[in-house]
Short mmCIF file of C-alpha atoms and ligand atoms in Angstrom, two decimals:
data_model
loop_
_atom_site.label_atom_id
_atom_site.label_comp_id
_atom_site.label_asym_id
_atom_site.label_seq_id
_atom_site.Cartn_x
_atom_site.Cartn_y
_atom_site.Cartn_z
CA MET A 1 25.61 3.16 2.23
CA PRO A 2 22.74 1.73 0.08
CA ASP A 3 23.39 -1.56 -1.60
CA PHE A 4 20.59 -1.18 -4.01
CA PRO A 5 21.30 1.23 -7.15
CA ALA A 6 19.11 4.20 -7.29
CA THR A 7 17.07 2.65 -10.28
CA THR A 8 15.67 0.19 -7.82
CA ALA A 9 13.32 2.06 -5.41
CA LEU A 10 11.68 0.79 -2.05
CA ILE A 11 8.06 1.39 -1.86
CA VAL A 12 6.87 1.41 1.81
CA THR A 13 2.89 1.21 1.78
CA ASP A 14 0.62 2.67 4.48
CA VAL A 15 2.80 2.23 7.62
CA GLN A 16 0.08 4.55 9.28
CA ASN A 17 -1.19 4.74 12.94
CA ASP A 18 -4.85 3.73 11.78
CA PHE A 19 -3.34 0.38 10.34
CA CYS A 20 -1.50 -0.38 13.49
CA PRO A 21 -2.65 -1.82 16.83
CA GLY A 22 -4.94 0.59 18.39
CA GLY A 23 -5.92 2.27 15.15
CA ALA A 24 -9.05 2.51 13.28
CA LEU A 25 -8.39 -0.46 10.96
CA ALA A 26 -5.51 -2.19 12.80
CA VAL A 27 -3.71 -4.81 10.70
CA PRO A 28 -2.73 -7.59 13.23
CA ASP A 29 0.84 -7.09 14.57
CA GLY A 30 1.04 -4.34 11.92
CA ASP A 31 3.45 -2.17 13.98
CA ALA A 32 5.86 -5.12 14.29
CA ILE A 33 7.30 -4.32 10.63
CA VAL A 34 8.44 -0.73 11.75
CA PRO A 35 12.11 -1.60 12.83
CA VAL A 36 12.32 -4.09 9.86
CA VAL A 37 10.98 -1.44 7.43
CA ASN A 38 13.68 1.01 8.91
CA ALA A 39 16.58 -1.36 8.51
CA LEU A 40 15.34 -2.24 4.96
CA ALA A 41 15.17 1.42 3.89
CA ARG A 42 18.75 2.13 4.94
CA ARG A 43 19.64 -0.24 1.94
CA PHE A 44 17.79 2.02 -0.79
CA ALA A 45 19.04 5.25 -2.16
CA THR A 46 15.32 5.74 -3.53
CA VAL A 47 12.58 5.32 -1.00
CA VAL A 48 8.81 6.39 -1.58
CA LEU A 49 6.34 6.36 1.30
CA ILE A 50 2.65 5.78 0.37
CA GLN A 51 -0.02 7.44 2.71
CA ASP A 52 -3.69 6.38 2.51
CA TRP A 53 -5.52 9.70 2.86
CA HIS A 54 -9.33 10.15 2.57
CA PRO A 55 -11.85 12.82 2.94
CA ALA A 56 -14.18 12.30 6.09
CA ASP A 57 -17.00 11.18 3.85
CA HIS A 58 -15.06 8.71 1.80
CA LEU A 59 -17.45 6.15 -0.03
CA SER A 60 -15.09 3.15 1.19
CA PHE A 61 -16.26 3.90 4.64
CA ALA A 62 -19.28 1.63 6.04
CA SER A 63 -20.37 4.93 7.88
CA GLN A 64 -21.50 6.40 4.34
CA HIS A 65 -23.71 3.44 3.59
CA PRO A 66 -26.73 3.34 5.93
CA GLY A 67 -27.59 -0.14 6.96
CA ARG A 68 -24.20 -1.58 6.11
CA ALA A 69 -21.28 -2.84 8.15
CA PRO A 70 -17.57 -2.89 7.82
CA LEU A 71 -16.31 -5.88 5.79
CA GLU A 72 -19.66 -5.95 3.83
CA THR A 73 -19.31 -5.58 0.27
CA VAL A 74 -20.86 -2.92 -2.10
CA GLU A 75 -21.20 -2.31 -5.76
CA MET A 76 -19.69 0.72 -6.93
CA PRO A 77 -19.65 2.02 -10.51
CA TYR A 78 -16.18 0.66 -10.86
CA GLY A 79 -16.94 -2.77 -9.16
CA PRO A 80 -17.25 -4.43 -6.02
CA GLN A 81 -16.02 -2.47 -2.84
CA ILE A 82 -15.32 -3.63 0.66
CA LEU A 83 -16.55 -1.57 3.26
CA TRP A 84 -13.98 -0.18 5.96
CA PRO A 85 -14.40 1.52 9.48
CA ASP A 86 -13.69 5.23 8.86
CA HIS A 87 -9.76 5.41 8.63
CA CYS A 88 -6.88 7.61 7.60
CA VAL A 89 -8.95 10.78 7.30
CA MET A 90 -6.89 13.34 5.91
CA GLY A 91 -5.01 15.39 8.75
CA THR A 92 -6.08 13.33 11.52
CA PRO A 93 -3.68 11.53 13.92
CA GLY A 94 -4.73 8.19 12.57
CA ALA A 95 -3.62 9.18 8.94
CA ALA A 96 -0.06 9.95 10.24
CA LEU A 97 2.93 8.00 9.44
CA HIS A 98 3.84 5.70 12.37
CA PRO A 99 5.87 7.69 14.45
CA GLY A 100 8.54 4.94 14.81
CA LEU A 101 9.07 5.19 11.32
CA ASP A 102 12.57 6.48 10.70
CA ILE A 103 13.35 7.12 7.17
CA PRO A 104 14.40 10.59 6.76
CA HIS A 105 15.94 10.13 2.90
CA ALA A 106 12.45 9.18 1.79
CA ALA A 107 12.28 11.19 -1.66
CA LEU A 108 8.51 11.19 -1.91
CA ILE A 109 5.29 10.67 -0.02
CA GLN A 110 2.58 9.74 -2.45
CA ARG A 111 -0.76 10.12 -1.12
CA LYS A 112 -3.86 7.93 -2.46
CA GLY A 113 -7.49 7.60 -1.82
CA MET A 114 -8.37 11.33 -1.85
CA HIS A 115 -11.27 11.34 -4.33
CA ARG A 116 -14.45 10.64 -2.49
CA GLU A 117 -16.12 8.36 -4.94
CA VAL A 118 -13.10 6.17 -5.68
CA ASP A 119 -10.92 4.06 -3.45
CA SER A 120 -7.44 3.29 -4.23
CA TYR A 121 -5.49 0.28 -2.60
CA SER A 122 -2.99 0.84 -5.27
CA ALA A 123 -0.26 3.81 -5.10
CA LEU A 124 -0.32 3.55 -8.94
CA LEU A 125 -3.90 3.28 -10.15
CA GLU A 126 -7.09 4.25 -8.22
CA ALA A 127 -9.85 1.20 -7.99
CA ASP A 128 -11.65 2.80 -11.30
CA ARG A 129 -8.44 1.25 -12.76
CA LYS A 130 -8.10 4.47 -14.89
CA THR A 131 -7.10 7.13 -12.61
CA ARG A 132 -3.24 7.43 -12.09
CA THR A 133 -1.76 8.73 -8.90
CA GLY A 134 1.31 9.96 -10.89
CA LEU A 135 3.66 7.72 -9.18
CA ASP A 136 4.42 5.69 -12.33
CA GLY A 137 5.50 8.91 -13.76
CA TRP A 138 7.86 9.82 -11.09
CA LEU A 139 9.42 6.39 -10.91
CA ALA A 140 9.69 6.52 -14.79
CA ALA A 141 11.39 9.85 -14.77
CA ARG A 142 13.87 8.62 -12.34
CA GLY A 143 14.79 5.73 -14.40
CA ILE A 144 13.44 3.33 -11.80
CA ARG A 145 12.81 -0.17 -13.59
CA SER A 146 12.60 -2.18 -10.17
CA VAL A 147 10.73 -1.80 -7.06
CA VAL A 148 10.70 -3.62 -3.68
CA ILE A 149 7.45 -3.34 -1.74
CA CYS A 150 6.53 -3.60 1.81
CA GLY A 151 4.10 -2.30 4.28
CA LEU A 152 0.40 -2.80 5.19
CA ALA A 153 -1.62 -4.69 4.43
CA THR A 154 -0.09 -7.33 2.15
CA ASP A 155 -3.25 -8.54 0.92
CA PHE A 156 -4.65 -5.16 -0.21
CA CYS A 157 -2.59 -2.04 -0.65
CA VAL A 158 0.60 -4.01 -1.14
CA ALA A 159 -0.86 -6.66 -3.47
CA TRP A 160 -2.75 -3.92 -5.59
CA THR A 161 0.42 -1.84 -5.90
CA ALA A 162 2.61 -4.98 -6.76
CA LEU A 163 0.23 -5.93 -9.59
CA ASP A 164 -0.01 -2.43 -10.72
CA ALA A 165 3.79 -1.90 -10.83
CA ARG A 166 4.03 -4.93 -12.98
CA ARG A 167 1.31 -3.56 -15.27
CA PHE A 168 3.52 -0.57 -15.64
CA GLY A 169 6.58 -2.90 -16.68
CA LEU A 170 8.53 -3.00 -13.52
CA GLU A 171 10.23 -5.70 -11.83
CA VAL A 172 8.44 -6.21 -8.54
CA THR A 173 9.64 -8.14 -5.19
CA VAL A 174 7.41 -8.16 -2.30
CA VAL A 175 9.12 -8.80 1.20
CA GLU A 176 6.92 -10.88 3.68
CA GLU A 177 8.65 -9.96 6.97
CA ALA A 178 8.36 -6.52 6.47
CA SER A 179 4.53 -6.69 5.56
CA ARG A 180 1.47 -7.83 7.40
CA ALA A 181 -1.92 -9.10 6.14
CA ILE A 182 -5.66 -8.25 7.13
CA ASP A 183 -6.59 -11.72 5.67
CA THR A 184 -10.26 -11.64 5.52
CA GLY A 185 -12.51 -14.12 3.41
CA GLY A 186 -9.21 -15.82 1.85
CA SER A 187 -7.78 -12.39 0.85
CA LEU A 188 -4.31 -13.17 1.58
CA ALA A 189 -4.05 -16.59 -0.37
CA ARG A 190 -5.93 -14.96 -3.31
CA ALA A 191 -3.51 -11.86 -3.15
CA TRP A 192 -0.32 -14.30 -3.13
CA ALA A 193 -1.85 -16.31 -6.09
CA ASP A 194 -2.53 -13.20 -8.16
CA MET A 195 0.98 -11.89 -7.32
CA GLU A 196 2.86 -14.95 -8.34
CA ALA A 197 0.69 -15.24 -11.36
CA ALA A 198 1.71 -11.82 -12.45
CA GLY A 199 5.45 -12.45 -11.76
CA VAL A 200 5.86 -10.74 -8.67
CA ARG A 201 8.93 -12.06 -6.67
CA ARG A 202 8.17 -12.97 -2.97
CA VAL A 203 10.92 -13.11 -0.52
CA LEU A 204 10.32 -14.14 3.06
CA ARG A 205 13.32 -12.08 4.69
CA ALA A 206 15.08 -8.95 3.64
CA GLU A 207 18.35 -10.82 3.56
CA GLU A 208 17.08 -12.85 0.48
CA LEU A 209 17.09 -9.52 -1.48
ZN1 LIG B 301 -8.27 3.45 2.86
#
């Protein structure tokens, strides 16, 4: 039986093959969270799965910028963009949810990053900071006021989703043991500083929820 009310949702971010060891943009130890996330999800009546989902020529891919390499930064109309290896190309095995994920009661799979010109770390607002995925409306329609967020990677898609959830007025908690980071150029420390400044609650273990 869930021990959270239906008005608290769990958001499981980007637990996909390409973000796990052996994938195109592997987060160190990324697959280690799968059993933790499965156990956590059983405590929630409302679960949303997030799926990074790009066209093959997405402009966050270094391959679309001749002479540029992954982890370099380019200037896009909406600001700086880190370039990544090609990853989570829609319909490919790398974009699939990790096969160990066992959350049959998930109510929604929210895809993001489908517009070629704009990246979307956040599950709520694309990187132009204007285009909404629609998830905010879905959560509001269900009367959800509080979200618990976990997944990959802590310093990018988890953090951006957490910060945007605060912008939309939600209570937000991030569970560290159910998340893993990329941590490039100080990104993890910066992400936690930003989240704590925005009022995101940080818990190490799921038992602390
Ligand atoms: Zn992506």
